[in-house]
Amino acid sequence: MAAVEPGLRVVGATNTGSGFDDVLAIERTLTPQVVIALCGPLGTPLHEVAQSFKDLLLSTDYGYEHVEIIRLSEEIRSRVGMASNSSIKELIEAGNDLRREHGNEVLAKLAVRKISVARAAEQVKAAAAKKAQHPDLFNEEGDDDLVPNVTLKWCHIIDSVKHVDELRLLRSIYGEMLYVVGVYSPIEMRIARLEGVLKNEKIHELIDRDSGEEMDHGQRVEDTFPQSDFFLRVEKTTDSHRLSRVKRFLDLMLGTVIATPTVNERAMYAAFSAARNSACLSRQVGAAITSEDGELISTGWNDVPKAFGGLYQTEGDGLNSDEDRRCWNMGGGVCSNDQEKKAISNYIVDKLIESEIIPLEKKMRLCQLLGGKLNLKV
């Protein structure tokens, strides 16, 4: 399972003309109530998963009194005045236009505002109820500031997050009250599902576009999905399969039952733990090999080889790293892989300009596009 730094804060979330103030939003939306954000590639049954969350939370097993699904696709349609039968391609382009005009986190801002308005309305209702029951607590003019704390069990489900900046804003506001669920289905199931609902649209092209567009304001599910807190694999089309997977997550999240890790979860935990052994600035990836019964056989991780054999590892008290000649300990901590990729991308751009295929004034833009595709900071 993915781990995300608990202190993650939003980057670049300023008021970019969307009519929504970030600081005020944070002040008004700090809440003990639960927010669930879903993220998944195109073709995944996100709407059905969201409805499963809602149905279960409202059941007697969990006893939530208010559960609302916020579909960001509907927020896009409402914002730009799109018809309900607009194509996925049109919807993607409209979302991209909103991000370009108002900032990459604009859709998350709209969701936060909707949650804030709902909570404000509930505060007014709660104040009115308290005033009716205890009029002696209020002065003759009526003190609207004496608003009781809302104790209702509420949950808002955001369907769905498509950009990492949206996720950053949500985490900066809701902190530990936010649960990000990455929903995944096998590609064959996703294609079959899309073929059943889409007409005259290039499915594979849409899937690639949804995964990760080259422009910064485009959809970036490829970058956002791995930062989920929990991964929900939906590999069957039956309601019972989907409900059982969602229920297990809710039991873990709310602590309603004792649920021990599955074989796959134990293996992923071992792999993630192994990745922490690496200090490679290019990528930190761990792997675990288990038997069919889940017995751990071996673990490994990406790193550079150590001179004369083996891998680098912390020894003794961990205070002496003089002999560690990996990138992080040499030359100020610059990744040699990134340096090489940057040199290659700059060479390509220079050759394109030299051949007059692109004008000189577009050099910076092309470098940014190549750098984003290669995960470089240029």
PDB file of C-alpha atoms in Angstrom, residues 136-284:
ATOM      1  CA  ASP A 136     -32.290  31.221  27.712  1.00  0.00           C
ATOM      2  CA  LEU A 137     -28.858  30.672  26.122  1.00  0.00           C
ATOM      3  CA  PHE A 138     -29.501  33.439  23.591  1.00  0.00           C
ATOM      4  CA  ASN A 139     -30.019  37.159  24.111  1.00  0.00           C
ATOM      5  CA  GLU A 140     -33.096  38.993  22.913  1.00  0.00           C
ATOM      6  CA  GLU A 141     -31.592  39.908  19.576  1.00  0.00           C
ATOM      7  CA  GLY A 142     -30.523  36.328  19.003  1.00  0.00           C
ATOM      8  CA  ASP A 143     -26.817  35.555  19.136  1.00  0.00           C
ATOM      9  CA  ASP A 144     -26.011  33.755  15.905  1.00  0.00           C
ATOM     10  CA  ASP A 145     -22.458  33.164  17.068  1.00  0.00           C
ATOM     11  CA  LEU A 146     -23.622  30.612  19.624  1.00  0.00           C
ATOM     12  CA  VAL A 147     -23.585  27.750  17.163  1.00  0.00           C
ATOM     13  CA  PRO A 148     -23.256  24.271  18.654  1.00  0.00           C
ATOM     14  CA  ASN A 149     -20.785  21.788  17.326  1.00  0.00           C
ATOM     15  CA  VAL A 150     -22.264  19.540  14.682  1.00  0.00           C
ATOM     16  CA  THR A 151     -22.160  15.946  15.895  1.00  0.00           C
ATOM     17  CA  LEU A 152     -23.814  14.283  12.919  1.00  0.00           C
ATOM     18  CA  LYS A 153     -21.894  11.481  11.221  1.00  0.00           C
ATOM     19  CA  TRP A 154     -21.340  12.915   7.765  1.00  0.00           C
ATOM     20  CA  CYS A 155     -19.329  11.692   4.799  1.00  0.00           C
ATOM     21  CA  HIS A 156     -18.676  13.328   1.454  1.00  0.00           C
ATOM     22  CA  ILE A 157     -17.421  11.160  -1.411  1.00  0.00           C
ATOM     23  CA  ILE A 158     -15.505  12.959  -4.171  1.00  0.00           C
ATOM     24  CA  ASP A 159     -15.773  11.164  -7.519  1.00  0.00           C
ATOM     25  CA  SER A 160     -13.099  11.509  -8.814  1.00  0.00           C
ATOM     26  CA  VAL A 161      -9.653  13.109  -8.435  1.00  0.00           C
ATOM     27  CA  LYS A 162      -7.654  13.324 -11.664  1.00  0.00           C
ATOM     28  CA  HIS A 163      -4.714  15.599 -10.852  1.00  0.00           C
ATOM     29  CA  VAL A 164      -2.082  15.482  -8.114  1.00  0.00           C
ATOM     30  CA  ASP A 165      -2.624  19.177  -7.275  1.00  0.00           C
ATOM     31  CA  GLU A 166      -6.273  18.419  -6.508  1.00  0.00           C
ATOM     32  CA  LEU A 167      -5.098  15.752  -4.100  1.00  0.00           C
ATOM     33  CA  ARG A 168      -2.612  18.106  -2.452  1.00  0.00           C
ATOM     34  CA  LEU A 169      -5.283  20.708  -1.775  1.00  0.00           C
ATOM     35  CA  LEU A 170      -7.678  18.149  -0.285  1.00  0.00           C
ATOM     36  CA  ARG A 171      -4.955  16.768   1.985  1.00  0.00           C
ATOM     37  CA  SER A 172      -3.930  20.242   3.122  1.00  0.00           C
ATOM     38  CA  ILE A 173      -7.515  20.975   4.216  1.00  0.00           C
ATOM     39  CA  TYR A 174      -8.827  17.679   5.579  1.00  0.00           C
ATOM     40  CA  GLY A 175      -5.603  16.051   6.774  1.00  0.00           C
ATOM     41  CA  GLU A 176      -6.199  12.696   8.430  1.00  0.00           C
ATOM     42  CA  MET A 177      -9.952  12.961   7.850  1.00  0.00           C
ATOM     43  CA  LEU A 178      -9.354  12.401   4.127  1.00  0.00           C
ATOM     44  CA  TYR A 179      -9.149   8.873   2.768  1.00  0.00           C
ATOM     45  CA  VAL A 180      -7.931   8.562  -0.812  1.00  0.00           C
ATOM     46  CA  VAL A 181      -9.006   5.317  -2.450  1.00  0.00           C
ATOM     47  CA  GLY A 182      -7.378   4.195  -5.679  1.00  0.00           C
ATOM     48  CA  VAL A 183      -9.848   2.033  -7.603  1.00  0.00           C
ATOM     49  CA  TYR A 184      -8.450  -0.327 -10.202  1.00  0.00           C
ATOM     50  CA  SER A 185      -9.889  -2.791 -12.715  1.00  0.00           C
ATOM     51  CA  PRO A 186      -7.999  -4.913 -15.278  1.00  0.00           C
ATOM     52  CA  ILE A 187      -7.590  -3.214 -18.658  1.00  0.00           C
ATOM     53  CA  GLU A 188      -9.703  -5.852 -20.430  1.00  0.00           C
ATOM     54  CA  MET A 189     -12.620  -5.165 -18.092  1.00  0.00           C
ATOM     55  CA  ARG A 190     -12.244  -1.410 -18.533  1.00  0.00           C
ATOM     56  CA  ILE A 191     -12.224  -1.637 -22.334  1.00  0.00           C
ATOM     57  CA  ALA A 192     -15.264  -3.923 -22.376  1.00  0.00           C
ATOM     58  CA  ARG A 193     -17.107  -1.544 -20.083  1.00  0.00           C
ATOM     59  CA  LEU A 194     -16.280   1.489 -22.226  1.00  0.00           C
ATOM     60  CA  GLU A 195     -17.288  -0.309 -25.411  1.00  0.00           C
ATOM     61  CA  GLY A 196     -20.726  -0.810 -23.917  1.00  0.00           C
ATOM     62  CA  VAL A 197     -21.339   2.893 -23.248  1.00  0.00           C
ATOM     63  CA  LEU A 198     -19.254   4.848 -25.765  1.00  0.00           C
ATOM     64  CA  LYS A 199     -20.224   5.370 -29.359  1.00  0.00           C
ATOM     65  CA  ASN A 200     -17.892   6.663 -32.055  1.00  0.00           C
ATOM     66  CA  GLU A 201     -15.067   7.403 -29.599  1.00  0.00           C
ATOM     67  CA  LYS A 202     -11.505   6.107 -29.771  1.00  0.00           C
ATOM     68  CA  ILE A 203     -11.333   4.161 -26.514  1.00  0.00           C
ATOM     69  CA  HIS A 204      -7.591   3.446 -26.397  1.00  0.00           C
ATOM     70  CA  GLU A 205      -6.799   7.076 -27.200  1.00  0.00           C
ATOM     71  CA  LEU A 206      -9.077   8.249 -24.383  1.00  0.00           C
ATOM     72  CA  ILE A 207      -7.522   5.788 -21.918  1.00  0.00           C
ATOM     73  CA  ASP A 208      -4.017   7.045 -22.758  1.00  0.00           C
ATOM     74  CA  ARG A 209      -5.132  10.650 -22.487  1.00  0.00           C
ATOM     75  CA  ASP A 210      -6.803  10.080 -19.130  1.00  0.00           C
ATOM     76  CA  SER A 211      -3.697   8.356 -17.768  1.00  0.00           C
ATOM     77  CA  GLY A 212      -1.317  11.255 -18.305  1.00  0.00           C
ATOM     78  CA  GLU A 213      -1.424  14.181 -20.685  1.00  0.00           C
ATOM     79  CA  GLU A 214       1.752  16.060 -21.459  1.00  0.00           C
ATOM     80  CA  MET A 215       0.494  19.503 -20.466  1.00  0.00           C
ATOM     81  CA  ASP A 216       0.692  20.422 -16.777  1.00  0.00           C
ATOM     82  CA  HIS A 217      -3.022  21.263 -16.573  1.00  0.00           C
ATOM     83  CA  GLY A 218      -4.092  17.985 -18.180  1.00  0.00           C
ATOM     84  CA  GLN A 219      -5.434  14.898 -16.452  1.00  0.00           C
ATOM     85  CA  ARG A 220      -2.641  13.088 -14.579  1.00  0.00           C
ATOM     86  CA  VAL A 221      -4.178   9.924 -13.155  1.00  0.00           C
ATOM     87  CA  GLU A 222      -0.849   8.169 -13.705  1.00  0.00           C
ATOM     88  CA  ASP A 223       0.780  10.477 -11.120  1.00  0.00           C
ATOM     89  CA  THR A 224      -2.203  10.755  -8.773  1.00  0.00           C
ATOM     90  CA  PHE A 225      -3.259   7.099  -8.441  1.00  0.00           C
ATOM     91  CA  PRO A 226      -0.041   5.834  -6.732  1.00  0.00           C
ATOM     92  CA  GLN A 227      -0.502   8.397  -3.937  1.00  0.00           C
ATOM     93  CA  SER A 228      -3.729   6.769  -2.754  1.00  0.00           C
ATOM     94  CA  ASP A 229      -3.983   5.580   0.840  1.00  0.00           C
ATOM     95  CA  PHE A 230      -5.810   2.384  -0.068  1.00  0.00           C
ATOM     96  CA  PHE A 231      -6.153   0.405  -3.287  1.00  0.00           C
ATOM     97  CA  LEU A 232      -9.450  -1.225  -4.152  1.00  0.00           C
ATOM     98  CA  ARG A 233      -9.255  -3.841  -6.912  1.00  0.00           C
ATOM     99  CA  VAL A 234     -12.584  -4.428  -8.632  1.00  0.00           C
ATOM    100  CA  GLU A 235     -12.089  -7.361 -10.979  1.00  0.00           C
ATOM    101  CA  LYS A 236     -15.656  -8.645 -11.272  1.00  0.00           C
ATOM    102  CA  THR A 237     -18.854  -6.982 -12.401  1.00  0.00           C
ATOM    103  CA  THR A 238     -21.114  -8.350  -9.671  1.00  0.00           C
ATOM    104  CA  ASP A 239     -22.544  -6.083  -6.977  1.00  0.00           C
ATOM    105  CA  SER A 240     -21.617  -8.557  -4.238  1.00  0.00           C
ATOM    106  CA  HIS A 241     -17.938  -8.510  -5.251  1.00  0.00           C
ATOM    107  CA  ARG A 242     -17.795  -4.718  -5.258  1.00  0.00           C
ATOM    108  CA  LEU A 243     -19.723  -4.368  -1.995  1.00  0.00           C
ATOM    109  CA  SER A 244     -17.495  -6.869  -0.192  1.00  0.00           C
ATOM    110  CA  ARG A 245     -14.356  -4.976  -1.233  1.00  0.00           C
ATOM    111  CA  VAL A 246     -15.792  -1.628  -0.145  1.00  0.00           C
ATOM    112  CA  LYS A 247     -17.056  -3.062   3.149  1.00  0.00           C
ATOM    113  CA  ARG A 248     -13.614  -4.395   4.035  1.00  0.00           C
ATOM    114  CA  PHE A 249     -12.138  -0.951   3.490  1.00  0.00           C
ATOM    115  CA  LEU A 250     -14.794   0.670   5.695  1.00  0.00           C
ATOM    116  CA  ASP A 251     -14.178  -1.895   8.434  1.00  0.00           C
ATOM    117  CA  LEU A 252     -10.477  -1.055   8.333  1.00  0.00           C
ATOM    118  CA  MET A 253     -11.080   2.688   8.186  1.00  0.00           C
ATOM    119  CA  LEU A 254     -13.652   2.854  10.972  1.00  0.00           C
ATOM    120  CA  GLY A 255     -12.261   0.037  13.112  1.00  0.00           C
ATOM    121  CA  THR A 256     -15.629  -1.722  13.310  1.00  0.00           C
ATOM    122  CA  VAL A 257     -14.086  -5.196  13.149  1.00  0.00           C
ATOM    123  CA  ILE A 258     -10.643  -6.750  13.487  1.00  0.00           C
ATOM    124  CA  ALA A 259      -9.344  -7.305   9.950  1.00  0.00           C
ATOM    125  CA  THR A 260      -5.921  -8.842   9.474  1.00  0.00           C
ATOM    126  CA  PRO A 261      -3.874  -8.228   6.297  1.00  0.00           C
ATOM    127  CA  THR A 262      -4.400 -10.421   3.254  1.00  0.00           C
ATOM    128  CA  VAL A 263      -1.557 -12.385   1.665  1.00  0.00           C
ATOM    129  CA  ASN A 264      -1.148  -9.704  -1.003  1.00  0.00           C
ATOM    130  CA  GLU A 265      -1.176  -6.908   1.572  1.00  0.00           C
ATOM    131  CA  ARG A 266       1.543  -8.596   3.628  1.00  0.00           C
ATOM    132  CA  ALA A 267       3.652  -9.010   0.508  1.00  0.00           C
ATOM    133  CA  MET A 268       3.146  -5.361  -0.453  1.00  0.00           C
ATOM    134  CA  TYR A 269       4.092  -4.268   3.063  1.00  0.00           C
ATOM    135  CA  ALA A 270       7.331  -6.259   2.792  1.00  0.00           C
ATOM    136  CA  ALA A 271       8.044  -4.765  -0.642  1.00  0.00           C
ATOM    137  CA  PHE A 272       7.397  -1.218   0.583  1.00  0.00           C
ATOM    138  CA  SER A 273       9.590  -1.788   3.617  1.00  0.00           C
ATOM    139  CA  ALA A 274      12.379  -3.119   1.379  1.00  0.00           C
ATOM    140  CA  ALA A 275      12.194   0.020  -0.784  1.00  0.00           C
ATOM    141  CA  ARG A 276      13.146   2.098   2.274  1.00  0.00           C
ATOM    142  CA  ASN A 277      16.588   0.444   2.144  1.00  0.00           C
ATOM    143  CA  SER A 278      17.366   2.364  -1.049  1.00  0.00           C
ATOM    144  CA  ALA A 279      18.726   5.890  -1.183  1.00  0.00           C
ATOM    145  CA  CYS A 280      18.692   6.025  -4.985  1.00  0.00           C
ATOM    146  CA  LEU A 281      17.492   9.475  -6.076  1.00  0.00           C
ATOM    147  CA  SER A 282      16.148   8.096  -9.352  1.00  0.00           C
ATOM    148  CA  ARG A 283      13.650   5.602  -7.967  1.00  0.00           C
ATOM    149  CA  GLN A 284      13.037   3.707  -4.755  1.00  0.00           C
TER     150      GLN A 284
END
